[in-house]
Protein backbone atom coordinates (compact mmCIF):
# COMPACT_ATOMS: atom_id res chain seq x y z
CA UNK A 1 0.00 0.00 0.00
CA UNK A 2 2.86 2.40 0.70
CA UNK A 3 4.00 2.14 -2.89
CA UNK A 4 0.56 2.90 -4.28
CA UNK A 5 0.28 5.90 -2.00
CA UNK A 6 3.75 7.13 -2.93
CA UNK A 7 3.06 6.66 -6.62
CA UNK A 8 -0.28 8.46 -6.37
CA UNK A 9 1.39 11.39 -4.63
CA UNK A 10 4.15 11.35 -7.22
CA UNK A 11 1.70 11.43 -10.10
CA UNK A 12 -0.27 14.24 -8.48
CA UNK A 13 2.91 16.25 -7.89
CA UNK A 14 4.06 15.63 -11.45
CA UNK A 15 0.75 16.85 -12.83
CA UNK A 16 0.93 20.00 -10.73
CA UNK A 17 4.48 20.76 -11.81
CA UNK A 18 3.91 19.82 -15.45
CA UNK A 19 0.89 22.08 -15.70
CA UNK A 20 3.14 25.13 -15.83
CA UNK A 21 2.03 26.47 -12.49
CA UNK A 22 4.04 29.08 -10.62
CA UNK A 23 5.16 26.38 -8.20
CA UNK A 24 7.31 24.72 -10.85
CA UNK A 25 9.80 27.58 -10.76
CA UNK A 26 10.52 26.89 -7.08
CA UNK A 27 11.58 23.27 -7.59
CA UNK A 28 15.30 22.56 -7.72
CA UNK A 29 17.02 19.74 -9.55
CA UNK A 30 18.11 18.34 -6.20
CA UNK A 31 14.50 18.18 -5.00
CA UNK A 32 13.49 16.32 -8.15
CA UNK A 33 16.34 13.84 -7.73
CA UNK A 34 15.45 13.28 -4.07
CA UNK A 35 11.79 12.78 -4.98
CA UNK A 36 12.57 10.13 -7.58
CA UNK A 37 15.03 8.48 -5.19
CA UNK A 38 12.26 8.26 -2.59
CA UNK A 39 9.94 6.65 -5.13
CA UNK A 40 12.60 4.16 -6.23
CA UNK A 41 13.33 3.26 -2.61
CA UNK A 42 9.63 2.67 -1.92
CA UNK A 43 9.23 0.46 -5.00
CA UNK A 44 12.31 -1.65 -4.30
CA UNK A 45 11.49 -1.93 -0.58
CA UNK A 46 8.04 -3.23 -1.50
CA UNK A 47 9.59 -5.71 -3.95
CA UNK A 48 11.96 -6.94 -1.24
CA UNK A 49 9.13 -7.38 1.26
CA UNK A 50 7.09 -9.31 -1.31
CA UNK A 51 10.05 -11.51 -2.25
CA UNK A 52 10.72 -12.29 1.42
CA UNK A 53 7.08 -13.25 1.95
CA UNK A 54 7.24 -15.52 -1.10
CA UNK A 55 10.45 -17.09 0.20
CA UNK A 56 8.79 -17.76 3.56
CA UNK A 57 5.79 -19.36 1.84
CA UNK A 58 8.02 -21.57 -0.30
CA UNK A 59 10.05 -22.68 2.73
CA UNK A 60 6.85 -23.47 4.61
CA UNK A 61 5.53 -25.53 1.72
CA UNK A 62 8.80 -27.42 1.28
CA UNK A 63 8.96 -28.22 4.99
CA UNK A 64 5.36 -29.51 5.17
CA UNK A 65 4.01 -30.30 1.70
CA UNK A 66 0.39 -31.31 1.51
CA UNK A 67 -2.44 -31.35 -0.97
CA UNK A 68 -3.99 -28.38 0.85
CA UNK A 69 -0.81 -26.31 0.31
CA UNK A 70 -0.84 -26.89 -3.44
CA UNK A 71 -4.11 -25.09 -4.00
mmCIF file of C-alpha atoms in Angstrom:
data_model
loop_
_atom_site.group_PDB
_atom_site.id
_atom_site.type_symbol
_atom_site.label_atom_id
_atom_site.label_comp_id
_atom_site.label_asym_id
_atom_site.label_seq_id
_atom_site.Cartn_x
_atom_site.Cartn_y
_atom_site.Cartn_z
ATOM 1 C CA UNK A 1 0.000 0.000 0.000
ATOM 2 C CA UNK A 2 2.862 2.399 0.700
ATOM 3 C CA UNK A 3 4.002 2.135 -2.893
ATOM 4 C CA UNK A 4 0.556 2.902 -4.283
ATOM 5 C CA UNK A 5 0.276 5.897 -2.003
ATOM 6 C CA UNK A 6 3.752 7.132 -2.934
ATOM 7 C CA UNK A 7 3.056 6.656 -6.625
ATOM 8 C CA UNK A 8 -0.283 8.456 -6.366
ATOM 9 C CA UNK A 9 1.387 11.393 -4.632
ATOM 10 C CA UNK A 10 4.145 11.351 -7.218
ATOM 11 C CA UNK A 11 1.697 11.434 -10.099
ATOM 12 C CA UNK A 12 -0.265 14.244 -8.477
ATOM 13 C CA UNK A 13 2.911 16.247 -7.893
ATOM 14 C CA UNK A 14 4.063 15.627 -11.450
ATOM 15 C CA UNK A 15 0.754 16.853 -12.833
ATOM 16 C CA UNK A 16 0.932 20.000 -10.734
ATOM 17 C CA UNK A 17 4.482 20.757 -11.814
ATOM 18 C CA UNK A 18 3.910 19.816 -15.448
ATOM 19 C CA UNK A 19 0.887 22.083 -15.704
ATOM 20 C CA UNK A 20 3.142 25.127 -15.831
ATOM 21 C CA UNK A 21 2.032 26.468 -12.493
ATOM 22 C CA UNK A 22 4.044 29.080 -10.618
ATOM 23 C CA UNK A 23 5.160 26.381 -8.199
ATOM 24 C CA UNK A 24 7.307 24.716 -10.850
ATOM 25 C CA UNK A 25 9.799 27.580 -10.764
ATOM 26 C CA UNK A 26 10.518 26.893 -7.085
ATOM 27 C CA UNK A 27 11.583 23.269 -7.593
ATOM 28 C CA UNK A 28 15.300 22.565 -7.723
ATOM 29 C CA UNK A 29 17.018 19.742 -9.554
ATOM 30 C CA UNK A 30 18.113 18.343 -6.197
ATOM 31 C CA UNK A 31 14.499 18.177 -5.000
ATOM 32 C CA UNK A 32 13.485 16.320 -8.147
ATOM 33 C CA UNK A 33 16.344 13.840 -7.726
ATOM 34 C CA UNK A 34 15.446 13.281 -4.072
ATOM 35 C CA UNK A 35 11.787 12.783 -4.982
ATOM 36 C CA UNK A 36 12.569 10.125 -7.582
ATOM 37 C CA UNK A 37 15.033 8.478 -5.190
ATOM 38 C CA UNK A 38 12.258 8.259 -2.590
ATOM 39 C CA UNK A 39 9.938 6.649 -5.131
ATOM 40 C CA UNK A 40 12.603 4.164 -6.233
ATOM 41 C CA UNK A 41 13.327 3.263 -2.611
ATOM 42 C CA UNK A 42 9.629 2.672 -1.923
ATOM 43 C CA UNK A 43 9.229 0.464 -5.000
ATOM 44 C CA UNK A 44 12.309 -1.645 -4.296
ATOM 45 C CA UNK A 45 11.487 -1.926 -0.584
ATOM 46 C CA UNK A 46 8.040 -3.228 -1.497
ATOM 47 C CA UNK A 47 9.585 -5.707 -3.948
ATOM 48 C CA UNK A 48 11.963 -6.936 -1.241
ATOM 49 C CA UNK A 49 9.133 -7.382 1.257
ATOM 50 C CA UNK A 50 7.086 -9.307 -1.310
ATOM 51 C CA UNK A 51 10.050 -11.511 -2.247
ATOM 52 C CA UNK A 52 10.725 -12.286 1.417
ATOM 53 C CA UNK A 53 7.076 -13.247 1.945
ATOM 54 C CA UNK A 54 7.240 -15.525 -1.099
ATOM 55 C CA UNK A 55 10.453 -17.089 0.202
ATOM 56 C CA UNK A 56 8.787 -17.760 3.556
ATOM 57 C CA UNK A 57 5.785 -19.360 1.836
ATOM 58 C CA UNK A 58 8.020 -21.574 -0.298
ATOM 59 C CA UNK A 59 10.049 -22.681 2.731
ATOM 60 C CA UNK A 60 6.847 -23.472 4.614
ATOM 61 C CA UNK A 61 5.530 -25.526 1.719
ATOM 62 C CA UNK A 62 8.796 -27.417 1.276
ATOM 63 C CA UNK A 63 8.960 -28.223 4.988
ATOM 64 C CA UNK A 64 5.362 -29.511 5.169
ATOM 65 C CA UNK A 65 4.014 -30.302 1.695
ATOM 66 C CA UNK A 66 0.390 -31.314 1.511
ATOM 67 C CA UNK A 67 -2.438 -31.350 -0.973
ATOM 68 C CA UNK A 68 -3.986 -28.384 0.846
ATOM 69 C CA UNK A 69 -0.809 -26.312 0.314
ATOM 70 C CA UNK A 70 -0.839 -26.895 -3.441
ATOM 71 C CA UNK A 71 -4.107 -25.089 -4.000
#
